[in-house]
Every structure is written in structure tokens, then in C-alpha cells.
XYZ file of C-alpha atoms in Angstrom:
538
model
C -44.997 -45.316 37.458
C -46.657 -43.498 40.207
C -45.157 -45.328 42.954
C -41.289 -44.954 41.145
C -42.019 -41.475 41.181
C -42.850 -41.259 44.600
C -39.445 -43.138 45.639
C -37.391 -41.387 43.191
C -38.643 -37.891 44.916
C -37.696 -40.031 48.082
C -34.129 -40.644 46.747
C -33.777 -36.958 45.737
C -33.963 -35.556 48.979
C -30.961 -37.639 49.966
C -28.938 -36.948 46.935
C -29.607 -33.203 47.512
C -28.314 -33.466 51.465
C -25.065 -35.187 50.619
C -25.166 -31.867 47.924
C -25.407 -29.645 50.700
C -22.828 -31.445 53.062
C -20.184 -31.557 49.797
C -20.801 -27.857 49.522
C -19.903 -26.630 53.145
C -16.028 -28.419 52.539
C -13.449 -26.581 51.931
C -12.137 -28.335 49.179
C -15.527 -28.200 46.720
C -15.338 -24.474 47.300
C -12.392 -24.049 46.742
C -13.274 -26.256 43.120
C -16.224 -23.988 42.247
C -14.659 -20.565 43.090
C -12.254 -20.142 40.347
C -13.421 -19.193 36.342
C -10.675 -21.868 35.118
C -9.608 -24.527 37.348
C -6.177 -25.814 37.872
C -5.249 -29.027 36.802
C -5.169 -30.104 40.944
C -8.672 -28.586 40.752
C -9.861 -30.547 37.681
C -8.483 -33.728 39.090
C -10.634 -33.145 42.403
C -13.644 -32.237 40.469
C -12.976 -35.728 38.311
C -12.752 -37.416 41.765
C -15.622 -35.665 43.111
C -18.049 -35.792 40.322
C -17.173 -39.542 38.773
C -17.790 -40.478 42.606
C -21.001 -38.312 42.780
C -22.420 -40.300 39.490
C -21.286 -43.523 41.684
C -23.453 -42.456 44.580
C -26.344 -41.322 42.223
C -26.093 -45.354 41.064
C -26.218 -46.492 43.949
C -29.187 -44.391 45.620
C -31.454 -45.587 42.836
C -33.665 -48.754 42.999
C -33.472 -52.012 40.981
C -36.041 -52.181 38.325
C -38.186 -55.106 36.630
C -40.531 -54.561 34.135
C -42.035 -57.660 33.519
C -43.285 -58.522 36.127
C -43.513 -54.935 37.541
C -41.330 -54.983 40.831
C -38.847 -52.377 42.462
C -36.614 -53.350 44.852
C -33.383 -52.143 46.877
C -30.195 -51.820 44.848
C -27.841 -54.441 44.846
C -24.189 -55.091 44.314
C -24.999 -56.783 40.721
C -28.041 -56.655 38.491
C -29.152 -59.646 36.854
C -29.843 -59.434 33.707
C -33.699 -58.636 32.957
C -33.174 -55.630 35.721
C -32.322 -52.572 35.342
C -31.039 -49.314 37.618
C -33.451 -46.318 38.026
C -31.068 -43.794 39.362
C -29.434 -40.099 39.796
C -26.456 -41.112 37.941
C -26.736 -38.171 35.706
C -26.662 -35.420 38.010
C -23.134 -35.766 39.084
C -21.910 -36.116 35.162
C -23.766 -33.281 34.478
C -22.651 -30.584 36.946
C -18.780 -31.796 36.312
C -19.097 -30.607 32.219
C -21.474 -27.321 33.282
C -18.963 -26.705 35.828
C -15.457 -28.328 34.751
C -15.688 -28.397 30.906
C -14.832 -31.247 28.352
C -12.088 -32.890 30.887
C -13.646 -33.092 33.890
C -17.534 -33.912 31.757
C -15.643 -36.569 29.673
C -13.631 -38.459 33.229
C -16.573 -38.199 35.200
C -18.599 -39.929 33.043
C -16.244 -42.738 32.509
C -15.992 -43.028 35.732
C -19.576 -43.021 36.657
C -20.407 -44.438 33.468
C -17.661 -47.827 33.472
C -18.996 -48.259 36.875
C -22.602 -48.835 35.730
C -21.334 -51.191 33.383
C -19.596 -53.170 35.841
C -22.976 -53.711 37.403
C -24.499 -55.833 34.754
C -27.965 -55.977 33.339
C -29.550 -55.763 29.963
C -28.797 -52.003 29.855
C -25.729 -51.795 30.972
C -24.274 -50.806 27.587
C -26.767 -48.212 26.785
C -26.663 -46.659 30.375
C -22.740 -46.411 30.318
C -23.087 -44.847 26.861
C -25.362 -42.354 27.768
C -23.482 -41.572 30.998
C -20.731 -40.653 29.025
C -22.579 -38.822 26.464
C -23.982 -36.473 29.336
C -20.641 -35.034 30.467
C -19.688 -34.410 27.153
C -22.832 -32.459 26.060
C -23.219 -30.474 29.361
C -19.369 -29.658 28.760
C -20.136 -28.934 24.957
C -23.171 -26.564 26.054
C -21.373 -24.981 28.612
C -18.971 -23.790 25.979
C -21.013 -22.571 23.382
C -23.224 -20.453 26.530
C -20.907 -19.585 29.533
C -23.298 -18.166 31.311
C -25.916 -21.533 31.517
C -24.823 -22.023 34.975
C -26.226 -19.075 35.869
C -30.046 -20.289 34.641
C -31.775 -23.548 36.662
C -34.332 -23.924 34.378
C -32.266 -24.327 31.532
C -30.001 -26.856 33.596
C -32.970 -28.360 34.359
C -33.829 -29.071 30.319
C -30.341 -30.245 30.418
C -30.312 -32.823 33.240
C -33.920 -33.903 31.812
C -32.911 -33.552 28.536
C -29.688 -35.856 29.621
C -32.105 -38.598 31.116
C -34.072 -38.823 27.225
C -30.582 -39.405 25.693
C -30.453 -42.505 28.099
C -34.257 -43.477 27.324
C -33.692 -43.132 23.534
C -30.675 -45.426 23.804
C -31.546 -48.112 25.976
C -34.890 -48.478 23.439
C -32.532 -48.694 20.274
C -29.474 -50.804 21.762
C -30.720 -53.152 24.862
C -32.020 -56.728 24.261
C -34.729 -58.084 24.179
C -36.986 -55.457 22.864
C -40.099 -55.930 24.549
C -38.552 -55.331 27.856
C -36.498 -52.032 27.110
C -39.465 -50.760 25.709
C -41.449 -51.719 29.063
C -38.926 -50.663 30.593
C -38.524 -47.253 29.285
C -42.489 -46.522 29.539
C -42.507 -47.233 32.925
C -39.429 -45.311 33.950
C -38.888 -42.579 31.913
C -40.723 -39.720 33.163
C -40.362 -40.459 36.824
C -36.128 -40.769 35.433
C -36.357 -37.490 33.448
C -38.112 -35.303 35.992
C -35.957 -36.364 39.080
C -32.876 -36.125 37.374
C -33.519 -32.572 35.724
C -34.969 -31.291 39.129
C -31.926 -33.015 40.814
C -29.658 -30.809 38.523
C -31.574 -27.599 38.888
C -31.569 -27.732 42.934
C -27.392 -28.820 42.900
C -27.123 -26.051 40.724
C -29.023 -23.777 43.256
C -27.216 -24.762 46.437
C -23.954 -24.356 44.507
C -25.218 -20.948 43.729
C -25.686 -19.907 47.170
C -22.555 -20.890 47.812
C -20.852 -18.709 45.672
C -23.473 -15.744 47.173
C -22.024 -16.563 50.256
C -18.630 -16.078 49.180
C -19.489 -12.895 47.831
C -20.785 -12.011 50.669
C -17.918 -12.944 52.415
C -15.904 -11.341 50.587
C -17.582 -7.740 50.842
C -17.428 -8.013 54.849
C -13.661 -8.641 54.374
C -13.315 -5.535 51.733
C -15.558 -3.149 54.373
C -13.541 -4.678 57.261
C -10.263 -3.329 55.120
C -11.689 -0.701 54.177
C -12.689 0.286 58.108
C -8.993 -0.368 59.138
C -7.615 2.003 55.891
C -9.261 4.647 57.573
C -8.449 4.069 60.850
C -4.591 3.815 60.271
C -4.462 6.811 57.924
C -3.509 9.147 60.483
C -1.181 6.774 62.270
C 0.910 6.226 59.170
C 1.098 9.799 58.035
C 4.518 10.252 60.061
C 5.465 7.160 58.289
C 6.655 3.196 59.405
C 8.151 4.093 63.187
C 7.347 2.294 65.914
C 4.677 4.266 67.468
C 2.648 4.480 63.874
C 3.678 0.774 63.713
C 2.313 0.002 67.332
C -0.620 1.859 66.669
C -1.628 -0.176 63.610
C -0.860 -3.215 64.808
C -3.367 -2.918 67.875
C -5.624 -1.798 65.264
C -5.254 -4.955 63.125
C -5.382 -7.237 66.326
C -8.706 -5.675 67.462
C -10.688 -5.527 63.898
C -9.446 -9.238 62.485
C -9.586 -10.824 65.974
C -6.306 -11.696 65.348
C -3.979 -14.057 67.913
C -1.259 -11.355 67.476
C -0.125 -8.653 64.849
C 3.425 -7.993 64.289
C 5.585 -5.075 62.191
C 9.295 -5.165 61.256
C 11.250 -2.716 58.855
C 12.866 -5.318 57.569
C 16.163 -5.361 59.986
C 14.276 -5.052 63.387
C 10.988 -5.757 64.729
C 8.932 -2.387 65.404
C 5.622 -3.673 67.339
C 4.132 -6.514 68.153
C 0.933 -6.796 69.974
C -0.463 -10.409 71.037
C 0.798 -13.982 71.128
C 3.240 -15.661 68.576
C 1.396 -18.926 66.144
C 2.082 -21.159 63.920
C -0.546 -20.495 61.741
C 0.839 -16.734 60.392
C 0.304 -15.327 57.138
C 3.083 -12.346 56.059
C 2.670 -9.848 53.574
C 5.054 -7.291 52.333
C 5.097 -3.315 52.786
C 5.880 -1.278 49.437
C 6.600 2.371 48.734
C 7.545 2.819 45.234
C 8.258 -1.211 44.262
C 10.372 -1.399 47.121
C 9.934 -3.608 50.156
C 10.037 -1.526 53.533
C 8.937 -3.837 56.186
C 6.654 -6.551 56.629
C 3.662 -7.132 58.279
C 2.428 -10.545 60.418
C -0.673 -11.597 61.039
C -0.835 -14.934 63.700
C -4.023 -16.720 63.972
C -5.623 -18.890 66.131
C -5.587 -22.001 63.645
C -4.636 -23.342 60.348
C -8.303 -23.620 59.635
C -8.917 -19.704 59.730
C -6.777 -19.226 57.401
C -9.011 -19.333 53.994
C -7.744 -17.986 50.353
C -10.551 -15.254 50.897
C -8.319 -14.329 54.148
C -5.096 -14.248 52.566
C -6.608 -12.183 49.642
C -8.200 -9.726 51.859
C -5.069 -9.686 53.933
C -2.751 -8.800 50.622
C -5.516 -5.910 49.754
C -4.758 -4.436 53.333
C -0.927 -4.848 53.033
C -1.396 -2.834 49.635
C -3.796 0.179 50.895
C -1.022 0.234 53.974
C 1.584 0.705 51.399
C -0.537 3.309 49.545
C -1.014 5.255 52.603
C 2.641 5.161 53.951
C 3.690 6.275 49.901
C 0.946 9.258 51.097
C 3.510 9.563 53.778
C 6.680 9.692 51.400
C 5.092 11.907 49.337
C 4.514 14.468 52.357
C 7.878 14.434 53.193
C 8.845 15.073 49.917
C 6.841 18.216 49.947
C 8.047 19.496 52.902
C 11.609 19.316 51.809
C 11.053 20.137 47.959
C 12.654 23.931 47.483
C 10.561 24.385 44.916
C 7.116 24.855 47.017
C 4.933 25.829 43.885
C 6.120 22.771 41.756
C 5.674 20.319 44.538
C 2.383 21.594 45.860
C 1.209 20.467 42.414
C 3.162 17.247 42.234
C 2.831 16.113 45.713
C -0.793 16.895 46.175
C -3.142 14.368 46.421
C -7.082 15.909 47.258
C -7.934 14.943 50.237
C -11.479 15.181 49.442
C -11.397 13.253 46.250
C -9.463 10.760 48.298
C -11.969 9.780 50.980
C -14.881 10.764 48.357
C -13.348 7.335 46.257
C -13.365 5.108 49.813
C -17.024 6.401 50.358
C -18.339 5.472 47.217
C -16.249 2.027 47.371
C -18.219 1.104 50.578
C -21.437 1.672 49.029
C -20.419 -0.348 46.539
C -18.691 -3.094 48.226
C -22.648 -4.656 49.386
C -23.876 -3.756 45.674
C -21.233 -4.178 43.004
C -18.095 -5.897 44.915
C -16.849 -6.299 41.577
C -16.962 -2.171 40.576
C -15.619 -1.531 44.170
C -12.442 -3.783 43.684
C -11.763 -1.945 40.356
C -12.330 1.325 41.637
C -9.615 0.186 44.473
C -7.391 -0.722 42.058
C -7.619 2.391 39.806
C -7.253 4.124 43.228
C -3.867 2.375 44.222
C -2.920 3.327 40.787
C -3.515 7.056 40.667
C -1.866 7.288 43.783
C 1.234 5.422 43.231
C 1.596 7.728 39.707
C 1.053 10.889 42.081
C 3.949 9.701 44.395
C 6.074 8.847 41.180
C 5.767 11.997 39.655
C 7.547 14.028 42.156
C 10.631 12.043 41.652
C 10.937 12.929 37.408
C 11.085 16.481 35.883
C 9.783 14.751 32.474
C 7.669 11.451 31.860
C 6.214 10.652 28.820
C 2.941 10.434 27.264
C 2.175 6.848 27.937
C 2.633 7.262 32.005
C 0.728 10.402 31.388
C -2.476 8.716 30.099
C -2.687 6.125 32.296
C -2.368 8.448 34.910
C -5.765 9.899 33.258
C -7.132 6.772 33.547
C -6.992 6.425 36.361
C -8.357 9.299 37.669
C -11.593 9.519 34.943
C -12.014 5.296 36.239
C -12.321 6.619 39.694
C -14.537 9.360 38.457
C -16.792 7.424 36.054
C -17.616 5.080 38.968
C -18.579 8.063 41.489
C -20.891 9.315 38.618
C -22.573 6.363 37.957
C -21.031 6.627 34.521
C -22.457 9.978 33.727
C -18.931 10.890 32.512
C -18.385 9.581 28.754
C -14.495 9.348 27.940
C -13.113 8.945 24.302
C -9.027 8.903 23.299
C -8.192 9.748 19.876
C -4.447 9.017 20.656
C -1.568 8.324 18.136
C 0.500 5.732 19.063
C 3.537 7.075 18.007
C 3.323 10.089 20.275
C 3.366 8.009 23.814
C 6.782 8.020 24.440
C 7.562 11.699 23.766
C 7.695 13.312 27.503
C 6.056 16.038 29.437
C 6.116 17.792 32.613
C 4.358 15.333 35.493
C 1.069 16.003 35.867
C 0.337 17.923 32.976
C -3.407 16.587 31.888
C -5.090 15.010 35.086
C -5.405 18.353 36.490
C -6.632 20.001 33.319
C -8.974 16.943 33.582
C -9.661 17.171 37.039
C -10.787 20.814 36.344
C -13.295 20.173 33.200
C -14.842 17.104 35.776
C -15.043 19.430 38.770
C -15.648 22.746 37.462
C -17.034 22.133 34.064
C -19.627 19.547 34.588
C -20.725 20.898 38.156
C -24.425 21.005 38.495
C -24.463 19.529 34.882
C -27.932 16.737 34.429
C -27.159 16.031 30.975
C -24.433 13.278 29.466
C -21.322 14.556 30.557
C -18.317 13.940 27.676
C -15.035 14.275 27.831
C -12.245 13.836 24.686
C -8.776 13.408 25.041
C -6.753 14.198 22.064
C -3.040 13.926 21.351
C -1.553 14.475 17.190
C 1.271 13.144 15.955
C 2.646 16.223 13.291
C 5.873 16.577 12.020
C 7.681 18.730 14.216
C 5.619 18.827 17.315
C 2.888 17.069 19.054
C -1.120 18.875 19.741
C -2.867 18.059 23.090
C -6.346 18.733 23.498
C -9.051 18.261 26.236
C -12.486 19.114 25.673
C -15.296 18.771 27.507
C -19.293 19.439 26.872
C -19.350 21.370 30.331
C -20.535 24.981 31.325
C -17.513 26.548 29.971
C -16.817 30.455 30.441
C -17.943 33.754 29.529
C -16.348 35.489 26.165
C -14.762 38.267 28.394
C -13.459 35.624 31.141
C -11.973 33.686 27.803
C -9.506 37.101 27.178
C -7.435 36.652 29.904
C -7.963 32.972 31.136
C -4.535 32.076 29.632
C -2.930 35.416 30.752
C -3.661 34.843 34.276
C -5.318 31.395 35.015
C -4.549 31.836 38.968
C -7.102 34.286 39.464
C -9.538 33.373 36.145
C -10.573 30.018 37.571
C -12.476 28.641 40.700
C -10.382 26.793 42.807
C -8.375 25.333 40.425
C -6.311 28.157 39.583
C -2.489 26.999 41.235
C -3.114 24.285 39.181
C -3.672 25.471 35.809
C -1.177 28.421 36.716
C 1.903 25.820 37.251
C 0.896 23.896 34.261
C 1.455 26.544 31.833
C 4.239 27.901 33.556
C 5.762 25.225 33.670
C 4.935 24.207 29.840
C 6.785 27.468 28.903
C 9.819 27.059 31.310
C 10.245 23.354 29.842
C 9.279 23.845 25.971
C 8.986 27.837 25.701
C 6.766 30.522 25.535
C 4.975 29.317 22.560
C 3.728 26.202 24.169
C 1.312 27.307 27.090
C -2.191 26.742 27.347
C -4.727 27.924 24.795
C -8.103 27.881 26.023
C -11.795 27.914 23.757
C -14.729 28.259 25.294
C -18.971 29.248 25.107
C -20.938 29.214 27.865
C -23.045 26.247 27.990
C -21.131 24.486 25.256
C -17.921 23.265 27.038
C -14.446 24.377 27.476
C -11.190 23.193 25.049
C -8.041 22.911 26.391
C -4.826 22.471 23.988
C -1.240 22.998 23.761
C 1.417 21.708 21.266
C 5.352 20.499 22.855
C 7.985 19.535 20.698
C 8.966 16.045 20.724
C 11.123 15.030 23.125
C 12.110 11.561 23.522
């Protein structure tokens, strides 16, 4: 048993290299990334796993009990011999990692192969081969999150190796020597198979840490060229902003060339030409305004973590040249008050969200891609909003959500948000931008310097003949006396935020009437409400 032990160990280290090698191709990363794989991706993992079982055969050593004698494996096993092997590691890893499909084929494959082989337990061994896939495929349902544990795949890949013990005692013939053959082999079987599991499962692991990894280089490297191009592409695409980012682009992704066309003619391109060129669209409000190249050296640096980094940049490009629509629409709005308010975008909170994203992006790559998102989001309801005189409720609370997302994340969820929204009132419409300052005013103003749980409740009625809006918060609120003649004269009642509140109900009233501006109720110390009814509009 000893000496098994010792050759099994042996045999281990070489099923782990060819572990390793499978894990720096392309291909089995590309198999492991993804939470559901494709059916191209299950058939690979079939193919790779089946043939992994194969291998795990085949690295084993021929076994007689009676007398005791090990030997190399051979091509077929006669018939009182019998296989001590890795053939369950393989089957194993394809259920964990590729469900009841790819569990099930790779152990048929693995499995019909051993039977092919011969010996007295052939049938047994093929059984339990096939049983393994299944089970690991049946745990990995019931717990998604086993692949994340190496002890417990461990239990599983030893627990696996019992199965096949248990069956070759109760269905291979003649008695005497499955059960010689099973005390001899067993524990040597069970230990090197379950450790076998555990370390695949651990280099596969650190594969996925290195795409992580990966990945939040790419998302600071975007995140490094956002900033840099801002200022280039606040005139807008032309081809000196266009020039600019493109040497900007060649420089940080070590590109062969960088190209940018408006979609008629070519604006800049700095570099050489490729064949190996990824493109990726420029937007401003859904609509395609030029185009942006990227030519690489080779086909092989292009990666799917590439072309998804390289569609995040194309996006925060189109953010920032909607940041330069949206300037120009200020500057040639008549209405300057009405525009400031619908045009602005805070600087500060702006390049406040892309600092805390790339603190993030080495911590919680995960949070920092949602916090993008909600950022791209905000933005592109900013730009929208000073196209429309009215929008309606819905647009209105996503913008909201937006915004509190963003804010929740630079607070470290400090910031508790609850909606108390009837359904029915979403599509009645509003002035743009009617709430996210009011809420941008209770998170700036009214929870400033605040330790405690900060809340925050959004409220919009359904009634008969109107709709109620209210925002409260649990902030510092204001003074009785300040309270009088908040609503009378917000501009000069409120710290910083005054314009703001000051269009809002003016605007309220010109829209809906006098009776519908903002009502305001307040104690210091115990928060702030906001609210205001509007008739419904649809």
C-alpha cells in the first residue's frame, strides 16, 4: 500500500503539470471564464475533460493483488488486473465546472474508455466513472458556490474514488480478489484523487485571479486614458480633439496604430495600418458619430478581455463627447437659468465617481464596473433632459438611481434608500430634473458631517386628481426661522444649492401653477421633507 502511495503521489505531480499547461491556453480560459457556457464551450469542455479522464487512465499503474505486483500501464488489462488511476479528476472538474452535460459526456467518455481496456473491473470502474460526473454536476447545482471551497472538492474527488471502491467490491468477480484488491488500493486511490481535485481546482482558481487581475489593469488603463482625453474632447469629434486622442490611445495600449473617422471621412490616424484591428462605435444620444480603430500587432493580442476593455473605452469616449453636446447646448440655450440646471453636470461629483472607481477597480472590480455603469447612465439622462420640456416619472426615477448608486458606493453604503412608488404614477410627466437635485441636496447638504445611518425615502402617491412627491431624509435639516421663508426664497435660504432648488419650483409653478411648488418640513437634527403634488399629465 505504501509503495502505491508513493507512485500515485509520483503520478500526481504529472497530472497536475499537464493541469497547469491546459490552463495557460487560450481556449480552457476562455471555457472557465463564463457563469454559463455556450454550447461551443460545453462541447470543448466534453472534449477536454472526457480526454483529461483518458489521460488520468492512462498515468495510473496496472495492479495485481494476488500476487501483489504493480507494473506500467498497458494498452489492455488482462483480466485478474486492475487500473489504479486519476481517472476521476477529469470527470469531476467537468460536472463542478460544466454541469449535468458536460459531468454526464465526460464520464462516458472517460468511463467507455476504461471499459474498453478490459479487466475484472472494468464494469464497476466505467460505472463509477460515470456516476462521478453526474454527482459532482448534481452537487454543483444544489451549492453553486462549491467551486469556490478545495476542501470540500477534495471530499468530493475522495468521496468519488469510495463510490468506485464500494462498487468494484459488490459487482467484480471473483470476490476474493476485488476485495484484495480494494484493501490494497483504496486509500492510496481516495487520497490522490481527492488531493488531485483540490490542487486542479486551485490552479484553475488562480487563473481566474489572474483574469481579474487582468482585467482591473485594463479598467485603470481606461480609466487613465478617460481622463486624459477629457479635455481634448470637450470641443467635440474634430480633427485636432480626434488627433489628440488617438496619440493618446497609441501611447497607453501600445497600439500598432489608432485611427478616428466621423463616419464619412477619416479625422486622424496615428501609426501603421494591420490586419489584426478591432472597431468600436462612437455614440451621442443612440446615435453613431464616428468610429474608432484600434490596429494591433497580432491576432494573438487580441483577447475577449481586450475587446471588452476596448468597448468600455469607446463608451466613456462617447460619454465624454455627449459632455461635449451638452456644453454646446448650454451655450446656445436662450433660456440660461433653465439650461444651467439641465445642462449641468458637477464637475466635482464627476471626477469624485472616477476617483472612487480606481480605488475600487484593485478591491471590488465588480462594484467599480457598476458604479461605471450607473455613471454612463446618469450622464446620458443629464444630456437627454435638455432636449424634453416634460419626461415622466419612470425616466425620472431612474435618473435617481442612478445618482443615489453612484452615491451609495462613494459612502460605503452609509446612504440607505427606500421607494414607496405607485406604479400607476410612472408615466405621468414632470419637468427634467425635478428630484435628483432635491436629492442631490438632502445627500450633500443634509447628511454633511453626518456619522450616523444616513436614510433617504422617496415617495410618489397615486390620488385621484393629482399625484404627491416626497423626499425625506434623516439629515441635519434647518432651523424653525430658516423653515419660514425656505420656500419663499430658496436661492438665498440654502448653501450652495440654491439655483437649483430656485428653478425647480419655479419651474413647477410655470408648468403646473402656483399651487404646486415646493413645500418644505424640517427640525434641526431630525431631517428635512421635501414634497410637492402635479396634476397628472400623461
Amino acid at each position: 500500500m505504501y509503495e502505491l502511495m508513493l507512485i500515485m503521489l509520483e503520478r500526481l505531480g504529472l497530472i497536475v503539470m499537464l493541469a497547469f499547461i491546459a490552463t495557460r491556453l487560450r481556449f480552457f480560459r476562455n471555457m472557465i471564464s463564463p457563469a454559463v457556457l455556450s454550447r461551443k464551450q460545453q462541447y470543448t469542455a466534453i472534449i477536454f475533460f472526457g480526454a483529461f479522464g483518458i489521460i488520468g487512465t492512462y498515468s495510473g499503474v496496472t495492479f495485481q493483488a494476488e500476487p501483489f505486483l504493480l507494473q506500467r500501464l498497458k494498452t489492455d488489462i488482462f483480466n485478474h488486473e486492475a487500473i489504479a488511476n486519476f481517472r476521476v479528476i477529469g470527470v469531476v472538474l467537468g460536472g463542478l465546472f460544466g454541469g449535468y452535460k458536460v459531468g454526464t459526456a465526460a464520464g462516458l467518455i472517460a468511463g467507455g474508455h476504461r471499459m474498453l481496456l478490459g479487466g475484472f473491473t472494468t464494469f464497476p470502474c466505467g460505472i463509477a466513472t460515470i456516476a462521478a460526473g453526474i454527482s459532482a454536476a448534481w452537487i454543483r447545482a444544489k451549492n453553486p458556490e462549491i467551486t469556490a471551497k478545495p476542501l470540500l472538492v477534495f471530499l468530493i474527488g475522495a468521496g468519488a474514488e469510495m463510490l468506485q471502491m464500494a462498487l468494484i467490491v459488490l459487482l467484480a468477480r471473483p470476490y476474493t480478489e476485488s476485495l484484495a484488491l480494494v484493501q490494497h488500493i483504496a486509500l492510496p486511490m481516495i487520497l490522490a484523487n481527492g488531493i488531485g481535485c483540490a490542487l486542479f481546482l486551485l490552479i484553475i482558481k488562480s487563473v481566474a485571479k489572474e483574469e481579474e487581475k487582468a482585467a482591473a489593469v485594463q479598467s485603470q488603463k481606461v480609466l487613465r486614458i478617460a481622463e486624459q482625453t477629457l479635455i481634448h474632447l470637450k470641443s467635440g469629434l474634430t480633427p485636432q480633439s480626434a488627433d489628440k486622442v488617438c496619440t493618446i490611445l497609441y501611447k497607453e495600449l501600445n497600439l500598432k496604430g489608432a485611427a478616428i473617422d466621423d463616419g464619412k471621412n477619416q479625422l486622424s490616424h496615428i501609426g501603421g495600418l494591420s490586419s489584426a484591428a478591432v472597431s468600436a462605435p462612437l455614440n451621442s444620444r443612440d446615435t453613431i458619430i464616428g468610429t474608432l480603430k484600434f490596429y494591433f500587432h497580432s491576432q494573438k493580442d487580441i483577447t475577449s478581455l481586450k475587446k471588452e476593455t476596448l468597448s468600455g473605452l469607446a463608451n466613456l469616449l462617447s460619454s465624454q463627447l455627449e459632455l461635449a453636446e451638452a456644453d454646446r447646448l448650454y451655450n446656445l440655450a436662450k433660456d440660461a437659468e433653465i439650461n444651467v440646471l439641465q445642462a449641468q453636470i458637477n464637475p466635482h461629483f464627476l471626477f469624485n465617481t472616477l476617483n472612487t472607481v480606481i480605488s475600487l477597480i484593485r478591491i471590488n472590480p465588480e462594484k467599480a464596473r457598476t458604479a461605471l455603469r450607473s455613471l454612463s447612465k446618469f450622464i446620458r439622462q443629464n444630456l437627454y433632459s435638455t432636449t424634453v420640456s416634460l419626461q415622466t416619472l419612470e425616466d425620472e426615477v431612474e435618473h435617481v438611481k442612478s445618482y443615489l448608486s453612484i452615491e451609495q458606493i462613494r459612502f460605503e453604503d452609509r446612504i440607505a434608500v427606500s421607494y414607496q412608488i405607485d406604479d400607476s404614477c410612472l408615466h405621468n410627466k414632470l419637468p427634467p430634473l425635478t428630484l435628483q437635485p432635491i436629492i442631490e441636496n438632502a445627500v450633500k447638504h443634509g447628511f454633511k458631517g453626518k456619522i450616523e445611518k444616513c436614510e433617504l425615502k422617496v415617495t410618489i402617491r397615486d390620488y385621484q386628481d393629482n399625484i404627491a412627491l416626497y423626499i425625506e431624509d434623516n439629515g441635519s435639516g434647518v432651523s424653525e426661522d430658516n423653515l419660514v421663508n425656505l420656500a419663499a426664497d430658496v436661492s438665498r435660504n440654502t448653501e450652495g444649492s440654491g439655483i437649483a432648488l430656485y428653478n425647480i419650483n419655479k419651474r413647477l409653478q410655470m408648468t403646473f401653477g402656483s399651487d404646486c411648488g415646493l413645500n418644505f418640513k424640517s427640525r434641526p437634527d431630525y431631517g428635512m421633507t421635501v414634497y410637492f403634488n402635479i396634476p397628472k399629465i400623461s
